[in-house]
PDB file of C-alpha atoms in Angstrom:
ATOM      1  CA  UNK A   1       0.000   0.000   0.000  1.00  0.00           C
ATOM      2  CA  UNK A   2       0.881   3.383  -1.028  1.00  0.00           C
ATOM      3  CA  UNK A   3       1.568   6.069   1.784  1.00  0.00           C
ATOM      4  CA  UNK A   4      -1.052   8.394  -0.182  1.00  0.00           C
ATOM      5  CA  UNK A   5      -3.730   5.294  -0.060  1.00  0.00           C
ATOM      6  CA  UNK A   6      -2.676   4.275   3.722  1.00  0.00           C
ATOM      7  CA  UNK A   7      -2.945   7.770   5.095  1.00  0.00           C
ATOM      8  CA  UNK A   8      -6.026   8.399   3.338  1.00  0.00           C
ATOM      9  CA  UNK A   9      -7.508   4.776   4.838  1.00  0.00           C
ATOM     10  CA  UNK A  10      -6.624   5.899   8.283  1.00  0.00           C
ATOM     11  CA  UNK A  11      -8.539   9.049   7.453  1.00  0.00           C
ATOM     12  CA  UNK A  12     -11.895   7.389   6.931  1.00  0.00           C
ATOM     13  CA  UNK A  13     -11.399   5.207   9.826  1.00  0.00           C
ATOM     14  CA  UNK A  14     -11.156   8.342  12.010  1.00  0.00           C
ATOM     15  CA  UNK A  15     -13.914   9.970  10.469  1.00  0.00           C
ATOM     16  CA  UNK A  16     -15.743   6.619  11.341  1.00  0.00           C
ATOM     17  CA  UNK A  17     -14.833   5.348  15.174  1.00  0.00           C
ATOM     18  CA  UNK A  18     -13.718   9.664  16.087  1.00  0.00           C
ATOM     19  CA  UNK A  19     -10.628   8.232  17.295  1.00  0.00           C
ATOM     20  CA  UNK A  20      -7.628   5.815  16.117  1.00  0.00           C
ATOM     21  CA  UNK A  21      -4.723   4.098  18.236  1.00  0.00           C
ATOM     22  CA  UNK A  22      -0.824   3.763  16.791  1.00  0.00           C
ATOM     23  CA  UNK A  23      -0.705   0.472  17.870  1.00  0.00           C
ATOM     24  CA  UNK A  24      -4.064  -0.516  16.109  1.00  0.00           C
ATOM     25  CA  UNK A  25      -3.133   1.457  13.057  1.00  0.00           C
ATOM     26  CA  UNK A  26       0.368  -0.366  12.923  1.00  0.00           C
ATOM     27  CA  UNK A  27      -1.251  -3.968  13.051  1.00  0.00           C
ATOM     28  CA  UNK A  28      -4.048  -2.820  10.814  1.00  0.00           C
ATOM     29  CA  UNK A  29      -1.640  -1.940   8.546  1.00  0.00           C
ATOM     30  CA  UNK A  30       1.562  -3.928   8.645  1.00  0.00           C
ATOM     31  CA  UNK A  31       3.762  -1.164   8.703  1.00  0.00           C
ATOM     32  CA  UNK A  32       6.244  -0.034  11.793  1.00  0.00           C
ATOM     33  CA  UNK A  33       4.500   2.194  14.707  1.00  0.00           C
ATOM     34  CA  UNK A  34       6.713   5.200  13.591  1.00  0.00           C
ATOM     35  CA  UNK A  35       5.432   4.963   9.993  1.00  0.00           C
ATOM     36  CA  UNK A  36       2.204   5.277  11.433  1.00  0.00           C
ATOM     37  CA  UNK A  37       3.052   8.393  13.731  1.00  0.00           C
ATOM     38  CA  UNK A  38       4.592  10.376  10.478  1.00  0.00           C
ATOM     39  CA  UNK A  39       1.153   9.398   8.626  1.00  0.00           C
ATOM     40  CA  UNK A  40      -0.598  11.173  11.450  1.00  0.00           C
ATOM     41  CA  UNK A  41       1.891  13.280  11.763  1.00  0.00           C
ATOM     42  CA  UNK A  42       1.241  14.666   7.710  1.00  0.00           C
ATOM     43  CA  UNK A  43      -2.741  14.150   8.664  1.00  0.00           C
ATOM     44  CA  UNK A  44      -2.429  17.037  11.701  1.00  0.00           C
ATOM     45  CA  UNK A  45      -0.425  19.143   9.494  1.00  0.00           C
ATOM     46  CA  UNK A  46      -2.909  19.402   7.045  1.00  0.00           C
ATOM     47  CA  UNK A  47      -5.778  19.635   9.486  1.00  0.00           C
ATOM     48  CA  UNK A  48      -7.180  16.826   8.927  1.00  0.00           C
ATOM     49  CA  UNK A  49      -7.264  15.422  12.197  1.00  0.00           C
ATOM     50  CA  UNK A  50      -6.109  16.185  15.916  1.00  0.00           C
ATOM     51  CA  UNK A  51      -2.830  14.061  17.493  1.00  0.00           C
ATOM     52  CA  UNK A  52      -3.355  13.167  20.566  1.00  0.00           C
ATOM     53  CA  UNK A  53      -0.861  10.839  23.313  1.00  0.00           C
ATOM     54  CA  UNK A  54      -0.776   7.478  21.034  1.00  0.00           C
ATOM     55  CA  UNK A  55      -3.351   7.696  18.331  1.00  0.00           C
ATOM     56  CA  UNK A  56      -5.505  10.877  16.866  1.00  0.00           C
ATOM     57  CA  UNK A  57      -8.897  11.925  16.820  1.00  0.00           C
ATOM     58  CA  UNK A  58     -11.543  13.199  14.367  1.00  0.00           C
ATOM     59  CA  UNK A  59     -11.563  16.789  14.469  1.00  0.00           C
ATOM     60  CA  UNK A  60     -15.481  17.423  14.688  1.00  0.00           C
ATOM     61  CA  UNK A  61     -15.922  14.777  17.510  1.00  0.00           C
ATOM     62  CA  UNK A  62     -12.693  17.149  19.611  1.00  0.00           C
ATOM     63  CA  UNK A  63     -14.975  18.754  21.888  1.00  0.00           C
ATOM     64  CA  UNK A  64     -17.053  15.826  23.216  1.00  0.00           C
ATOM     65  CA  UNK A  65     -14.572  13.030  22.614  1.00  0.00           C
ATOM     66  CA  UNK A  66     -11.826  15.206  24.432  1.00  0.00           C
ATOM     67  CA  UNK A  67     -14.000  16.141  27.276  1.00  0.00           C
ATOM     68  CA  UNK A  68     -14.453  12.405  27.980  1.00  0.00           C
ATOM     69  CA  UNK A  69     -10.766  11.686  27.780  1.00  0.00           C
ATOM     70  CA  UNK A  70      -9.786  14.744  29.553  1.00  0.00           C
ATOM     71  CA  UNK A  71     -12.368  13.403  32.601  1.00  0.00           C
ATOM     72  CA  UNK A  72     -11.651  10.140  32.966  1.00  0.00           C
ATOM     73  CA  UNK A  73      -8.038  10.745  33.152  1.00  0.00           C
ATOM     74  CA  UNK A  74      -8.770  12.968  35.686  1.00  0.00           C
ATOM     75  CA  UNK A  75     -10.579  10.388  37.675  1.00  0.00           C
ATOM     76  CA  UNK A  76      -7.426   7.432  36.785  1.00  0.00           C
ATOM     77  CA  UNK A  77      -4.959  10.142  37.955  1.00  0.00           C
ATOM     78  CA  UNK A  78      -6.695  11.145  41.523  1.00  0.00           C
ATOM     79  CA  UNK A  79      -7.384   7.243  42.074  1.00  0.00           C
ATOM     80  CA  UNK A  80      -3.864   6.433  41.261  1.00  0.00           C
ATOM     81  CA  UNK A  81      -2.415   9.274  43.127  1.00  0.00           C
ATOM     82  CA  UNK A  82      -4.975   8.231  46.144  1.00  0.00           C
ATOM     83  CA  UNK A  83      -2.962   4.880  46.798  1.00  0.00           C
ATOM     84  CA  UNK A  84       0.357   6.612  47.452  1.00  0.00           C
ATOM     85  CA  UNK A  85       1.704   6.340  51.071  1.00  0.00           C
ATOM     86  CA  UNK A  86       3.302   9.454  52.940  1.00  0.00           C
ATOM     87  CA  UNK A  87       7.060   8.662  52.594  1.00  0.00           C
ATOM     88  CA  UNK A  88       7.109   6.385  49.873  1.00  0.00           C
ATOM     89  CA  UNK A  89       9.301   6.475  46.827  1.00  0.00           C
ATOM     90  CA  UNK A  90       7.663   6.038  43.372  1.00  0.00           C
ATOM     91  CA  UNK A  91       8.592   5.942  39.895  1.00  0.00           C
ATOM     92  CA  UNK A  92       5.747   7.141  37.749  1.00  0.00           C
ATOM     93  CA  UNK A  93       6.619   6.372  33.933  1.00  0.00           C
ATOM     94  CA  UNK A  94       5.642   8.814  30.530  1.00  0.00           C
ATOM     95  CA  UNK A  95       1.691   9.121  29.306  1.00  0.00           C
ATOM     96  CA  UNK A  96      -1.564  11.363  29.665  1.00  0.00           C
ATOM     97  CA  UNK A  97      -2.596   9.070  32.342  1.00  0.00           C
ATOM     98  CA  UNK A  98       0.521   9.307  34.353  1.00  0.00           C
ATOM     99  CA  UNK A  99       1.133  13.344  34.125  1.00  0.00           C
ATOM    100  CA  UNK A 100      -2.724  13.683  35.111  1.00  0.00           C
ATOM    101  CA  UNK A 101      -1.499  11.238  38.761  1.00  0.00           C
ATOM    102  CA  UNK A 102       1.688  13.464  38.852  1.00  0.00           C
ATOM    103  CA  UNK A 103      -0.754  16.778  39.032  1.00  0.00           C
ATOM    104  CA  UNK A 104      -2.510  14.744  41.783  1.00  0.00           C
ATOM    105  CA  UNK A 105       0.579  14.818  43.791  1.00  0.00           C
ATOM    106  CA  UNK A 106       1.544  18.068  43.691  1.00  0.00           C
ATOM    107  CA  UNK A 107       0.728  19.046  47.029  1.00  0.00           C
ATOM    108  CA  UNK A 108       2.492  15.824  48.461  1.00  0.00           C
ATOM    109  CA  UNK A 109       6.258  17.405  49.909  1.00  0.00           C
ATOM    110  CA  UNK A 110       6.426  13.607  51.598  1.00  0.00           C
ATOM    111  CA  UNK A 111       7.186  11.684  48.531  1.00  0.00           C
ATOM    112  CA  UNK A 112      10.141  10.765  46.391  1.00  0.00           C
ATOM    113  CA  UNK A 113       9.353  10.426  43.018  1.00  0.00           C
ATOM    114  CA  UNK A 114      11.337   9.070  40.433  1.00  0.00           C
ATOM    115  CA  UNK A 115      10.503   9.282  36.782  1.00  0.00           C
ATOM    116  CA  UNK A 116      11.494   8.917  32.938  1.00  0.00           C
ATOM    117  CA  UNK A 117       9.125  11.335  31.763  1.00  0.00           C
ATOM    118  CA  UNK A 118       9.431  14.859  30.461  1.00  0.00           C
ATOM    119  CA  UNK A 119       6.396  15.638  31.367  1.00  0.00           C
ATOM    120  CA  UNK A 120       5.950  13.860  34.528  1.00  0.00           C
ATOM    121  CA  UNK A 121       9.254  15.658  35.627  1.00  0.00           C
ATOM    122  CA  UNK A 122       7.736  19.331  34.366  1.00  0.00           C
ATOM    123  CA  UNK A 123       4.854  19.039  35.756  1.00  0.00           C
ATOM    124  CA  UNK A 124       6.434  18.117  39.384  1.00  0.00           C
ATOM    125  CA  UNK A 125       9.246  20.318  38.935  1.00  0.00           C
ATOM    126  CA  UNK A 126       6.923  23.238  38.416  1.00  0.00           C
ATOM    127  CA  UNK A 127       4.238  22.481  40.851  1.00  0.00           C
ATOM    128  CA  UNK A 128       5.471  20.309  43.813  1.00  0.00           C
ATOM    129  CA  UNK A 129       7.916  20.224  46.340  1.00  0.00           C
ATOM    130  CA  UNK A 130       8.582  16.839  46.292  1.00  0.00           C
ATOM    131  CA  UNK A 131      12.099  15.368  45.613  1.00  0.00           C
ATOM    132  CA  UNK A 132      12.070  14.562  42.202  1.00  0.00           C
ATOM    133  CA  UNK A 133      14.670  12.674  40.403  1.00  0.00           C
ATOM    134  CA  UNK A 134      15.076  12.210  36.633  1.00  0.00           C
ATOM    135  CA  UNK A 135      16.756   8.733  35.282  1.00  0.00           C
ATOM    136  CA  UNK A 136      18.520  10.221  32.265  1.00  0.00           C
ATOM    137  CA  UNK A 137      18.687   8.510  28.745  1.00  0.00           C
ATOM    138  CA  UNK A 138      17.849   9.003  25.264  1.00  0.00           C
ATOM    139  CA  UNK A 139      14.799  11.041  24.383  1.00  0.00           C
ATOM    140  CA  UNK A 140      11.637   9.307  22.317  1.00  0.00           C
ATOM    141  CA  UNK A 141       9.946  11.960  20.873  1.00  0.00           C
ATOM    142  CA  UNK A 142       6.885  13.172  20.749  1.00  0.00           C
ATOM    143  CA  UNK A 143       6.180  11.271  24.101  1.00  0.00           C
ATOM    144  CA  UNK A 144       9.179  12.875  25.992  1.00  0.00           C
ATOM    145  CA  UNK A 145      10.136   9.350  27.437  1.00  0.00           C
ATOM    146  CA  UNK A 146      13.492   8.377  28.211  1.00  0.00           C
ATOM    147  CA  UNK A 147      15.025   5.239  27.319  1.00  0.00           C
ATOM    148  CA  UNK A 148      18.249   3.239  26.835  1.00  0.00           C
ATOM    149  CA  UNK A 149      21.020   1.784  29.206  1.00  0.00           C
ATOM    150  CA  UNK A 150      20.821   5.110  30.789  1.00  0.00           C
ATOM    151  CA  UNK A 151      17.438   4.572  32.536  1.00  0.00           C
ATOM    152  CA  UNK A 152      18.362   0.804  33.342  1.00  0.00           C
ATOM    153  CA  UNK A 153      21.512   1.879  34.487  1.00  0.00           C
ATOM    154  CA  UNK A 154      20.226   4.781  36.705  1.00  0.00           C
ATOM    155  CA  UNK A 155      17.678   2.218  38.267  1.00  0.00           C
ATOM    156  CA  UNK A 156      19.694   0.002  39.114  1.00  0.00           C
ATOM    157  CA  UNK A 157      21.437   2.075  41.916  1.00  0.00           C
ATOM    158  CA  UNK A 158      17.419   2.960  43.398  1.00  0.00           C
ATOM    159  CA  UNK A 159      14.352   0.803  44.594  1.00  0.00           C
ATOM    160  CA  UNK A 160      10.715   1.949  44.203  1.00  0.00           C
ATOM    161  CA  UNK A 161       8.233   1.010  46.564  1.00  0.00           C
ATOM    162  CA  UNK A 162       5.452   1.826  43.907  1.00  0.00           C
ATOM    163  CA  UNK A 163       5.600   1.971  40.519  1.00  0.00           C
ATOM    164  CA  UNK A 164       2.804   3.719  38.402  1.00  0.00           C
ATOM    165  CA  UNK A 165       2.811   3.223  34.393  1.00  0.00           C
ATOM    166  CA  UNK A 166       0.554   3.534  31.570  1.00  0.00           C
ATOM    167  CA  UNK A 167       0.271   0.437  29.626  1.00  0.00           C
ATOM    168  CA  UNK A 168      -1.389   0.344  25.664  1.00  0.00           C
ATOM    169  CA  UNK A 169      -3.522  -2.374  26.130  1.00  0.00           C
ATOM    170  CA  UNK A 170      -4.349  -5.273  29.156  1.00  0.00           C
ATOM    171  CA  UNK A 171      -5.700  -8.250  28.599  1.00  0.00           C
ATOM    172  CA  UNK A 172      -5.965 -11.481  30.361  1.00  0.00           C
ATOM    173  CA  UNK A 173      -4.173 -13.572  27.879  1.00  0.00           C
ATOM    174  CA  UNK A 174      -1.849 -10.944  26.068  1.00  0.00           C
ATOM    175  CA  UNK A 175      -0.954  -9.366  29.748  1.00  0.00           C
ATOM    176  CA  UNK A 176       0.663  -5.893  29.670  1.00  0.00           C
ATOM    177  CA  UNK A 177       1.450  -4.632  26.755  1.00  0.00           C
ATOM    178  CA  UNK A 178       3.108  -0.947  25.186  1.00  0.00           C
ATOM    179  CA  UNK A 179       3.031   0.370  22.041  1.00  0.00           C
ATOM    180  CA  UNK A 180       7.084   1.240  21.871  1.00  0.00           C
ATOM    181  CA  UNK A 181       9.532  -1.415  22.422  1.00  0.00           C
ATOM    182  CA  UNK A 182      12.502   0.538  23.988  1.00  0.00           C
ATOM    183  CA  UNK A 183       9.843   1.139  26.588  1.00  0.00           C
ATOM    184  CA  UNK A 184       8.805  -1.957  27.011  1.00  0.00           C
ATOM    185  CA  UNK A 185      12.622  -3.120  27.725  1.00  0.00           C
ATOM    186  CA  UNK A 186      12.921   0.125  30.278  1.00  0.00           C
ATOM    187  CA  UNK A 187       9.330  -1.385  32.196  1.00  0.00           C
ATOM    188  CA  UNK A 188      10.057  -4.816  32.264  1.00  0.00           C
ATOM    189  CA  UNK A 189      13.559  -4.310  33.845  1.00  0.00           C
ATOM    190  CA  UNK A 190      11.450  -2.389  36.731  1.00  0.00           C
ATOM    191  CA  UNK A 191       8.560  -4.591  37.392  1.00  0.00           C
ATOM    192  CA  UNK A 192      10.308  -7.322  39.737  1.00  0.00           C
ATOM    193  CA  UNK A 193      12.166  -5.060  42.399  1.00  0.00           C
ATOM    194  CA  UNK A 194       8.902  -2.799  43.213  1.00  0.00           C
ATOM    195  CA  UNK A 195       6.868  -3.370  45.946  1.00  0.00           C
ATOM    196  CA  UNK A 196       3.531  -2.422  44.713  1.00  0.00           C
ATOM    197  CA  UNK A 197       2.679  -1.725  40.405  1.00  0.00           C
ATOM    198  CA  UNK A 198      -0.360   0.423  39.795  1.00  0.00           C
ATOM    199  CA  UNK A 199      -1.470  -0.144  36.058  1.00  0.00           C
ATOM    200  CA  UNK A 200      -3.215   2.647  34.317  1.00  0.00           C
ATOM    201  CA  UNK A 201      -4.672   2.126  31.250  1.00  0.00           C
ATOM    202  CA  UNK A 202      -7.432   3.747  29.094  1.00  0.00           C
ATOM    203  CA  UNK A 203     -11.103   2.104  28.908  1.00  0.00           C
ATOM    204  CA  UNK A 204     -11.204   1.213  25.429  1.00  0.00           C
ATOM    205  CA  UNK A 205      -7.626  -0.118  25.304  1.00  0.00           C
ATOM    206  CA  UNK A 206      -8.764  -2.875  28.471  1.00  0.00           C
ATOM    207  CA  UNK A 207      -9.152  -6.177  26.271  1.00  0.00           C
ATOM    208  CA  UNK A 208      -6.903  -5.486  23.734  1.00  0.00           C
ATOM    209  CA  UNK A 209      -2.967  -5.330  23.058  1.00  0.00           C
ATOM    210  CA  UNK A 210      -0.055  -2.844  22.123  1.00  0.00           C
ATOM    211  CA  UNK A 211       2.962  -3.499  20.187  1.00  0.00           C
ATOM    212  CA  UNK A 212       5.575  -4.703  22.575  1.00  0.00           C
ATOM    213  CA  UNK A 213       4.734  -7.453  25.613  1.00  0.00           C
ATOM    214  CA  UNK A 214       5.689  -6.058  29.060  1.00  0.00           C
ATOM    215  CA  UNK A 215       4.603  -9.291  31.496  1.00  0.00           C
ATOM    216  CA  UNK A 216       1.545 -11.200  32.662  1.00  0.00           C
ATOM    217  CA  UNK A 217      -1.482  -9.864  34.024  1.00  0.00           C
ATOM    218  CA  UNK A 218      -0.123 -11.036  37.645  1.00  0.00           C
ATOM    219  CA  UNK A 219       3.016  -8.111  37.353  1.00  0.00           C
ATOM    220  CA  UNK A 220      -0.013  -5.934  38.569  1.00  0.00           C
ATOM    221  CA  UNK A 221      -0.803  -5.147  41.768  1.00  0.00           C
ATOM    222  CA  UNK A 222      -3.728  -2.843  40.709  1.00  0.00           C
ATOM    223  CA  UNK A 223      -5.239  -1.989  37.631  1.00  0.00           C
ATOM    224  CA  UNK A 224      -6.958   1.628  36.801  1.00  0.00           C
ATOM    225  CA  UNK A 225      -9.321   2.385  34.263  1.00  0.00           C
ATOM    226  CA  UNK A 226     -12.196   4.191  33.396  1.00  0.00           C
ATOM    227  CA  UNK A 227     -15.705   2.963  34.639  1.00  0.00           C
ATOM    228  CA  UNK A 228     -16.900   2.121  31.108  1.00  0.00           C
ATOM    229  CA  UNK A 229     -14.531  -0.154  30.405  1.00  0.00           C
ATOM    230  CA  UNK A 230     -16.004  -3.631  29.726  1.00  0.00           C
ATOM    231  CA  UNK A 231     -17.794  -5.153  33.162  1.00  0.00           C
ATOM    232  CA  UNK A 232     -16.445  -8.770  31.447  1.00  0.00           C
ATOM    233  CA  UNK A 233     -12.859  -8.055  30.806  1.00  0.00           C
ATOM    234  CA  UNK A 234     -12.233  -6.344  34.268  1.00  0.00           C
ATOM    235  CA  UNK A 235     -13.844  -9.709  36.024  1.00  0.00           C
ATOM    236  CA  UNK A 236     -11.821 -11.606  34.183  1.00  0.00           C
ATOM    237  CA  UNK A 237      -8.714  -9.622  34.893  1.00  0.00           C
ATOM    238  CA  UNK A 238      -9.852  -9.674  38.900  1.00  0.00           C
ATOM    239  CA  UNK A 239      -9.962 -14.000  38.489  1.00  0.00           C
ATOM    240  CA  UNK A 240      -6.115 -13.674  37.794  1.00  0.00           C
ATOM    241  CA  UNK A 241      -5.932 -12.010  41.601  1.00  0.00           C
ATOM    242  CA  UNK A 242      -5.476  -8.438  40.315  1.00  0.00           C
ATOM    243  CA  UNK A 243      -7.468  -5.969  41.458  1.00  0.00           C
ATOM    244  CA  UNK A 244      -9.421  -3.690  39.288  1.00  0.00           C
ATOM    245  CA  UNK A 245     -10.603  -0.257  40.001  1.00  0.00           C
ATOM    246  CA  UNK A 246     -13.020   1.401  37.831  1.00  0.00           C
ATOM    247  CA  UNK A 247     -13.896   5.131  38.099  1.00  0.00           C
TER     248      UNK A 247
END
């Protein structure tokens, strides 16, 4: 397929479901996840549709679609943010879901927080008082995350006792899954020495699966999403001994 015929394909599907996923797109497609991000990429340009963190949306569904997103991040982010002890140290990794729990914590001067994020460490480094410590490594743009030996490295030399991510997808058989594989290796290599991992993950994306595998289900202390995320999946998910929090 043509990049002309593929981008214009991914048009129409936006225009039909008001919002598309990278990872879905790259599957869909058989083409590499940044392939994808330069078709959207050449789509926003020419205002055709609106990027948003790991996909795009149609531009005439922005104002409801958005609102929805931009609530029920809110609500993932303050119940994330909620399980965080006075004292404890926590590494809170790059995405939407994860900047909106860093806000949360911005009145919390008790906490360590460790992070590979751009944004995560912004937003903190603006608004909190908290120690804050950055890992280092190679930037991924556009979602600010650092990767590489650096991050691996770095962690190495510190312990968590909570670790907060945003995964692509969750599902009881495909487990935790990303959509970008040097953060997938940086993840992995941090899920055994935490005490407890808080999962976020967006309502539509419970059920299904991103690009690159991070671990089981059963890595997961606690999984976050929104409340209309399928009633089936989440039981299914909660079987496995995780619990599941919607709000």
């Amino acid at each position: 397929m043509l990049a002309a015929e593929r981008r214009n394909a991914i048009l129409n599907l936006v225009h039909e479901q008001g919002v598309v996923y990278v990872g879905d797109l790259s599957r869909r497609y058989e083409t590499s996840s940044s392939t994808i991000r330069r078709d959207l990429a050449t789509l926003s340009a020419a205002g055709d549709l609106q990027r948003t963190y790991g996909g795009a949306v149609a531009l005439e569904a922005n104002p409801q679609l958005m609102h929805k997103v931009n609530d029920t991040a809110r609500r993932i982010g303050q119940a994330a943010a909620s399980l965080i002890l006075p004292g404890e140290t926590v590494f809170i990794g790059p995405g939407l879901l994860c900047r909106v729990t860093a806000q949360h914590l911005c009145g919390r001067a008790d906490l360590t927080i460790i992070t590979n994020s751009l944004d995560v460490a912004w937003t903190l480094y603006r608004d909190s008082t908290a120690q804050l410590i950055l890992t280092g490594g190679s930037v991924v743009r556009p979602r600010g995350a650092m990767v590489g030996q650096v991050v691996q490295q770095a962690m190495d030399r510190m312990r968590a006792d909570r670790l907060v991510i945003e995964v692509a997808g969750v599902s009881p058989l495909g487990g935790l899954t990303v959509d970008q594989i040097p953060q997938a290796d940086v993840l992995r290599s941090l899920l055994e020495p935490v005490g407890q991992v808080t999962i976020l993950v967006a309502e539509e994306r419970l059920g299904r699966a991103g690009t690159a595998w991070l671990g089981p289900v059963t890595d997961a202390d606690v999984i976050i999403t929104g409340r209309d995320a399928s009633a089936a999946i989440a039981w299914d998910l909660s079987e496995s001994g995780v619990k599941v929090t919607l709000v």
